[in-house]
Amino acid sequence: MHPPTRIDPLRVDVEAPPPPEGEPVAEIVLRAGDMLYLPRGWWHAVNATEGRSLHLTCGLTPTTGADLLTWLTDQLRASATVRANLPTHAPRKAQLAHLAALLKEFTAGLHEGVIEEFLAARGTMDPGRPTPSLPYVDGIPAETDLLVRLTASGAWYEVDDEGRLVMGAGGQHWTLAATALTVIKSLTEGRSLSLGELAVASQLSVGQIASLATELVTADVAAVSHRR
């Protein structure tokens, strides 16, 4: 193991970190069942000591200021000032005025609660890990014992001013009848329930629950399975 040669390197960066020099700071022998955590930016080289070796590497993607600023830039597209053409052929005074207007928009976007807003939005955009619902490729059948669960993290719901139920998951949105509130609430809590249980709790038919499950499965934010 070698220490970092660049502070907080990124997968997509402006320059590559220089390779480490000198002797390693540590040499560790891992045995079956061991796990080694390497902080961000640390170098490591792996060699098998006895015959062949199989190991699994899992990378963790941190949330950085660059991610926040990229997200904020997309949010600022709602501003007419941000969407306007740059005054590339205007006099310098006009360019500076436009730059000041952009700075005002950007500074306003970096308000005290922007990190919380960003993290909440980032969670709802995560599609999760797609899970096949085989053999149901043409729709979910109305079987009472068939289990359904959400596979996308950060799913949310709310009831709007008109009494409609709005649900978001995996970067997508649905507007549903308020009668589906019990179903959506149970699913967003991470519960895995059968179509029959959801039908009883919501007083909807199993067929209606199956239709809703089909919508969510088709959008790759839910999966169905049988009890094991």
mmCIF file of C-alpha atoms in Angstrom:
data_model
loop_
_atom_site.group_PDB
_atom_site.id
_atom_site.type_symbol
_atom_site.label_atom_id
_atom_site.label_comp_id
_atom_site.label_asym_id
_atom_site.label_seq_id
_atom_site.Cartn_x
_atom_site.Cartn_y
_atom_site.Cartn_z
ATOM 1 C CA MET A 1 0.000 0.000 0.000
ATOM 2 C CA HIS A 2 1.145 3.522 -0.883
ATOM 3 C CA PRO A 3 -0.378 6.794 0.345
ATOM 4 C CA PRO A 4 -2.232 9.105 -2.066
ATOM 5 C CA THR A 5 -0.251 11.221 -4.492
ATOM 6 C CA ARG A 6 -3.183 13.554 -5.202
ATOM 7 C CA ILE A 7 -5.705 14.859 -2.672
ATOM 8 C CA ASP A 8 -9.207 13.525 -3.323
ATOM 9 C CA PRO A 9 -8.716 12.270 -6.890
ATOM 10 C CA LEU A 10 -11.794 11.838 -9.092
ATOM 11 C CA ARG A 11 -12.703 9.154 -11.582
ATOM 12 C CA VAL A 12 -13.190 11.955 -14.138
ATOM 13 C CA ASP A 13 -10.439 14.422 -13.259
ATOM 14 C CA VAL A 14 -8.444 17.224 -14.852
ATOM 15 C CA GLU A 15 -5.179 15.350 -14.390
ATOM 16 C CA ALA A 16 -3.997 11.893 -13.387
ATOM 17 C CA PRO A 17 -2.270 11.453 -10.037
ATOM 18 C CA PRO A 18 1.469 10.764 -10.331
ATOM 19 C CA PRO A 19 2.511 7.201 -9.491
ATOM 20 C CA PRO A 20 3.863 6.585 -6.000
ATOM 21 C CA GLU A 21 7.561 6.530 -5.288
ATOM 22 C CA GLY A 22 9.621 4.768 -2.660
ATOM 23 C CA GLU A 23 8.789 1.791 -0.513
ATOM 24 C CA PRO A 24 5.201 0.900 0.411
ATOM 25 C CA VAL A 25 3.933 2.040 3.787
ATOM 26 C CA ALA A 26 2.404 -1.383 4.490
ATOM 27 C CA GLU A 27 2.362 -4.941 3.174
ATOM 28 C CA ILE A 28 -0.621 -7.056 4.218
ATOM 29 C CA VAL A 29 -1.386 -10.715 3.660
ATOM 30 C CA LEU A 30 -5.108 -11.362 3.234
ATOM 31 C CA ARG A 31 -6.533 -14.784 3.923
ATOM 32 C CA ALA A 32 -9.848 -16.348 3.031
ATOM 33 C CA GLY A 33 -12.667 -14.236 4.428
ATOM 34 C CA ASP A 34 -10.544 -11.135 5.066
ATOM 35 C CA MET A 35 -11.571 -7.693 3.830
ATOM 36 C CA LEU A 36 -9.310 -4.696 3.256
ATOM 37 C CA TYR A 37 -10.642 -1.131 3.093
ATOM 38 C CA LEU A 38 -8.534 1.376 1.169
ATOM 39 C CA PRO A 39 -9.351 5.062 1.655
ATOM 40 C CA ARG A 40 -9.929 7.191 -1.398
ATOM 41 C CA GLY A 41 -6.776 7.840 -3.398
ATOM 42 C CA TRP A 42 -4.590 5.178 -1.806
ATOM 43 C CA TRP A 43 -2.506 3.017 -4.138
ATOM 44 C CA HIS A 44 -2.281 -0.735 -3.856
ATOM 45 C CA ALA A 45 -0.858 -3.655 -5.777
ATOM 46 C CA VAL A 46 -2.059 -7.237 -5.381
ATOM 47 C CA ASN A 47 -0.098 -10.459 -5.815
ATOM 48 C CA ALA A 48 -1.008 -14.061 -5.109
ATOM 49 C CA THR A 49 1.457 -15.720 -2.731
ATOM 50 C CA GLU A 50 0.395 -19.322 -3.200
ATOM 51 C CA GLY A 51 -0.980 -20.389 -6.553
ATOM 52 C CA ARG A 52 -4.081 -18.716 -7.910
ATOM 53 C CA SER A 53 -6.212 -16.284 -5.946
ATOM 54 C CA LEU A 54 -9.687 -14.912 -6.451
ATOM 55 C CA HIS A 55 -10.728 -11.627 -4.863
ATOM 56 C CA LEU A 56 -13.597 -9.201 -5.301
ATOM 57 C CA THR A 57 -13.039 -5.439 -5.464
ATOM 58 C CA CYS A 58 -15.937 -3.080 -4.700
ATOM 59 C CA GLY A 59 -15.508 0.620 -5.438
ATOM 60 C CA LEU A 60 -17.437 3.297 -3.554
ATOM 61 C CA THR A 61 -18.363 6.489 -5.402
ATOM 62 C CA PRO A 62 -18.242 9.528 -3.091
ATOM 63 C CA THR A 63 -20.534 12.526 -3.409
ATOM 64 C CA THR A 64 -18.387 15.592 -4.097
ATOM 65 C CA GLY A 65 -18.730 19.309 -4.586
ATOM 66 C CA ALA A 66 -18.400 18.714 -8.319
ATOM 67 C CA ASP A 67 -21.553 16.568 -8.185
ATOM 68 C CA LEU A 68 -23.410 19.307 -6.311
ATOM 69 C CA LEU A 69 -22.385 21.996 -8.796
ATOM 70 C CA THR A 70 -23.310 19.805 -11.781
ATOM 71 C CA TRP A 71 -26.759 19.196 -10.288
ATOM 72 C CA LEU A 72 -27.202 22.884 -9.492
ATOM 73 C CA THR A 73 -26.307 23.818 -13.060
ATOM 74 C CA ASP A 74 -29.127 21.602 -14.309
ATOM 75 C CA GLN A 75 -31.555 23.172 -11.819
ATOM 76 C CA LEU A 76 -30.595 26.658 -12.977
ATOM 77 C CA ARG A 77 -31.782 25.860 -16.492
ATOM 78 C CA ALA A 78 -35.182 27.022 -15.219
ATOM 79 C CA SER A 79 -33.760 30.568 -15.213
ATOM 80 C CA ALA A 80 -34.172 32.643 -18.369
ATOM 81 C CA THR A 81 -30.861 34.337 -17.548
ATOM 82 C CA VAL A 82 -29.007 31.006 -17.538
ATOM 83 C CA ARG A 83 -30.709 29.837 -20.739
ATOM 84 C CA ALA A 84 -29.956 33.070 -22.597
ATOM 85 C CA ASN A 85 -27.269 33.178 -25.257
ATOM 86 C CA LEU A 86 -23.887 34.396 -24.079
ATOM 87 C CA PRO A 87 -23.157 37.902 -25.382
ATOM 88 C CA THR A 88 -20.067 36.713 -27.215
ATOM 89 C CA HIS A 89 -20.021 39.640 -29.673
ATOM 90 C CA ALA A 90 -21.249 42.320 -27.261
ATOM 91 C CA PRO A 91 -19.012 45.032 -25.776
ATOM 92 C CA ARG A 92 -17.060 44.092 -22.664
ATOM 93 C CA LYS A 93 -19.398 46.143 -20.463
ATOM 94 C CA ALA A 94 -22.386 44.085 -21.631
ATOM 95 C CA GLN A 95 -20.471 40.852 -21.075
ATOM 96 C CA LEU A 96 -19.585 41.870 -17.528
ATOM 97 C CA ALA A 97 -23.222 42.741 -16.836
ATOM 98 C CA HIS A 98 -24.325 39.333 -18.083
ATOM 99 C CA LEU A 99 -21.640 37.664 -15.988
ATOM 100 C CA ALA A 100 -22.887 39.528 -12.914
ATOM 101 C CA ALA A 101 -26.435 38.316 -13.623
ATOM 102 C CA LEU A 102 -25.205 34.721 -13.886
ATOM 103 C CA LEU A 103 -23.240 35.087 -10.657
ATOM 104 C CA LYS A 104 -26.374 36.352 -8.907
ATOM 105 C CA GLU A 105 -28.369 33.321 -10.081
ATOM 106 C CA PHE A 106 -25.609 30.922 -9.069
ATOM 107 C CA THR A 107 -25.089 32.525 -5.670
ATOM 108 C CA ALA A 108 -28.818 32.374 -4.957
ATOM 109 C CA GLY A 109 -28.770 28.680 -5.871
ATOM 110 C CA LEU A 110 -26.068 28.009 -3.271
ATOM 111 C CA HIS A 111 -28.378 28.756 -0.351
ATOM 112 C CA GLU A 112 -28.069 27.174 3.097
ATOM 113 C CA GLY A 113 -30.313 24.201 2.355
ATOM 114 C CA VAL A 114 -28.939 23.324 -1.073
ATOM 115 C CA ILE A 115 -26.948 20.309 0.150
ATOM 116 C CA GLU A 116 -30.061 18.759 1.698
ATOM 117 C CA GLU A 117 -32.031 19.435 -1.501
ATOM 118 C CA PHE A 118 -29.281 17.898 -3.601
ATOM 119 C CA LEU A 119 -29.028 14.751 -1.482
ATOM 120 C CA ALA A 120 -32.807 14.282 -1.524
ATOM 121 C CA ALA A 121 -32.934 14.731 -5.302
ATOM 122 C CA ARG A 122 -29.942 12.434 -5.820
ATOM 123 C CA GLY A 123 -31.643 9.691 -3.848
ATOM 124 C CA THR A 124 -34.826 9.869 -5.911
ATOM 125 C CA MET A 125 -32.814 9.706 -9.160
ATOM 126 C CA ASP A 126 -31.052 6.470 -8.196
ATOM 127 C CA PRO A 127 -32.555 3.697 -10.352
ATOM 128 C CA GLY A 128 -31.295 1.017 -7.988
ATOM 129 C CA ARG A 129 -30.330 -2.403 -9.227
ATOM 130 C CA PRO A 130 -32.732 -3.736 -11.887
ATOM 131 C CA THR A 131 -34.200 -7.065 -10.804
ATOM 132 C CA PRO A 132 -35.843 -9.352 -13.370
ATOM 133 C CA SER A 133 -39.409 -10.412 -12.651
ATOM 134 C CA LEU A 134 -39.285 -13.565 -14.750
ATOM 135 C CA PRO A 135 -41.287 -15.216 -16.127
ATOM 136 C CA TYR A 136 -43.660 -12.239 -16.186
ATOM 137 C CA VAL A 137 -42.531 -10.343 -19.284
ATOM 138 C CA ASP A 138 -45.986 -9.366 -20.562
ATOM 139 C CA GLY A 139 -47.490 -8.050 -17.346
ATOM 140 C CA ILE A 140 -47.983 -9.102 -13.757
ATOM 141 C CA PRO A 141 -50.787 -11.627 -13.258
ATOM 142 C CA ALA A 142 -53.438 -11.087 -10.577
ATOM 143 C CA GLU A 143 -52.097 -13.759 -8.221
ATOM 144 C CA THR A 144 -52.741 -13.073 -4.549
ATOM 145 C CA ASP A 145 -49.514 -14.721 -3.310
ATOM 146 C CA LEU A 146 -47.192 -12.855 -5.701
ATOM 147 C CA LEU A 147 -44.826 -10.530 -3.798
ATOM 148 C CA VAL A 148 -43.980 -7.031 -4.985
ATOM 149 C CA ARG A 149 -41.283 -4.650 -3.742
ATOM 150 C CA LEU A 150 -39.510 -1.531 -4.915
ATOM 151 C CA THR A 151 -35.945 -1.910 -6.185
ATOM 152 C CA ALA A 152 -35.206 1.826 -6.597
ATOM 153 C CA SER A 153 -33.979 3.664 -3.532
ATOM 154 C CA GLY A 154 -35.215 7.064 -2.422
ATOM 155 C CA ALA A 155 -38.800 6.542 -3.585
ATOM 156 C CA TRP A 156 -41.211 9.208 -2.326
ATOM 157 C CA TYR A 157 -44.876 10.166 -2.521
ATOM 158 C CA GLU A 158 -47.143 13.096 -1.746
ATOM 159 C CA VAL A 159 -50.778 14.095 -2.163
ATOM 160 C CA ASP A 160 -51.139 17.319 -4.171
ATOM 161 C CA ASP A 161 -53.660 20.128 -3.682
ATOM 162 C CA GLU A 162 -56.129 18.361 -5.973
ATOM 163 C CA GLY A 163 -56.055 15.179 -3.913
ATOM 164 C CA ARG A 164 -54.000 13.220 -6.452
ATOM 165 C CA LEU A 165 -51.262 10.880 -5.346
ATOM 166 C CA VAL A 166 -47.850 11.644 -6.859
ATOM 167 C CA MET A 167 -45.058 9.089 -6.601
ATOM 168 C CA GLY A 168 -41.427 9.356 -7.659
ATOM 169 C CA ALA A 169 -38.782 6.636 -8.008
ATOM 170 C CA GLY A 170 -35.749 6.065 -10.204
ATOM 171 C CA GLY A 171 -36.028 9.557 -11.712
ATOM 172 C CA GLN A 172 -39.608 8.927 -12.887
ATOM 173 C CA HIS A 173 -42.982 10.187 -11.676
ATOM 174 C CA TRP A 174 -46.512 8.790 -11.592
ATOM 175 C CA THR A 175 -49.828 10.476 -10.821
ATOM 176 C CA LEU A 176 -52.208 7.995 -9.226
ATOM 177 C CA ALA A 177 -55.634 7.922 -7.658
ATOM 178 C CA ALA A 178 -55.642 8.688 -3.941
ATOM 179 C CA THR A 179 -57.049 5.198 -3.315
ATOM 180 C CA ALA A 180 -53.569 3.804 -4.030
ATOM 181 C CA LEU A 181 -52.081 5.677 -1.051
ATOM 182 C CA THR A 182 -51.908 2.618 1.220
ATOM 183 C CA VAL A 183 -50.171 0.597 -1.494
ATOM 184 C CA ILE A 184 -47.591 3.274 -2.290
ATOM 185 C CA LYS A 185 -46.936 4.013 1.373
ATOM 186 C CA SER A 186 -46.228 0.332 2.065
ATOM 187 C CA LEU A 187 -43.910 0.010 -0.925
ATOM 188 C CA THR A 188 -41.925 3.188 -0.212
ATOM 189 C CA GLU A 189 -41.337 1.921 3.327
ATOM 190 C CA GLY A 190 -39.294 -0.882 1.765
ATOM 191 C CA ARG A 191 -41.799 -3.596 2.548
ATOM 192 C CA SER A 192 -42.289 -6.686 0.383
ATOM 193 C CA LEU A 193 -45.981 -7.592 0.379
ATOM 194 C CA SER A 194 -48.178 -9.878 -1.643
ATOM 195 C CA LEU A 195 -50.740 -8.570 -4.106
ATOM 196 C CA GLY A 196 -53.412 -10.075 -1.876
ATOM 197 C CA GLU A 197 -52.148 -8.282 1.238
ATOM 198 C CA LEU A 198 -52.000 -4.976 -0.612
ATOM 199 C CA ALA A 199 -55.489 -5.491 -1.984
ATOM 200 C CA VAL A 200 -56.931 -6.114 1.485
ATOM 201 C CA ALA A 201 -55.117 -3.152 3.032
ATOM 202 C CA SER A 202 -56.145 -0.730 0.280
ATOM 203 C CA GLN A 203 -59.584 -2.195 -0.498
ATOM 204 C CA LEU A 204 -58.588 -2.383 -4.154
ATOM 205 C CA SER A 205 -58.927 -5.469 -6.300
ATOM 206 C CA VAL A 206 -55.992 -7.800 -6.869
ATOM 207 C CA GLY A 207 -56.260 -6.945 -10.559
ATOM 208 C CA GLN A 208 -55.817 -3.242 -9.818
ATOM 209 C CA ILE A 209 -52.784 -3.965 -7.662
ATOM 210 C CA ALA A 210 -51.364 -6.154 -10.431
ATOM 211 C CA SER A 211 -51.835 -3.330 -12.960
ATOM 212 C CA LEU A 212 -49.966 -0.916 -10.703
ATOM 213 C CA ALA A 213 -47.206 -3.467 -10.151
ATOM 214 C CA THR A 214 -46.929 -3.904 -13.930
ATOM 215 C CA GLU A 215 -46.375 -0.150 -14.339
ATOM 216 C CA LEU A 216 -43.609 -0.119 -11.732
ATOM 217 C CA VAL A 217 -41.925 -3.296 -12.958
ATOM 218 C CA THR A 218 -41.989 -2.044 -16.567
ATOM 219 C CA ALA A 219 -40.250 1.139 -15.367
ATOM 220 C CA ASP A 220 -37.511 -0.981 -13.686
ATOM 221 C CA VAL A 221 -38.242 0.406 -10.202
ATOM 222 C CA ALA A 222 -39.960 -2.693 -8.770
ATOM 223 C CA ALA A 223 -39.835 -6.468 -8.955
ATOM 224 C CA VAL A 224 -42.185 -9.342 -8.201
ATOM 225 C CA SER A 225 -41.424 -12.826 -6.950
ATOM 226 C CA HIS A 226 -42.980 -15.815 -5.203
ATOM 227 C CA ARG A 227 -42.449 -16.625 -1.545
ATOM 228 C CA ARG A 228 -39.560 -18.979 -0.913
#
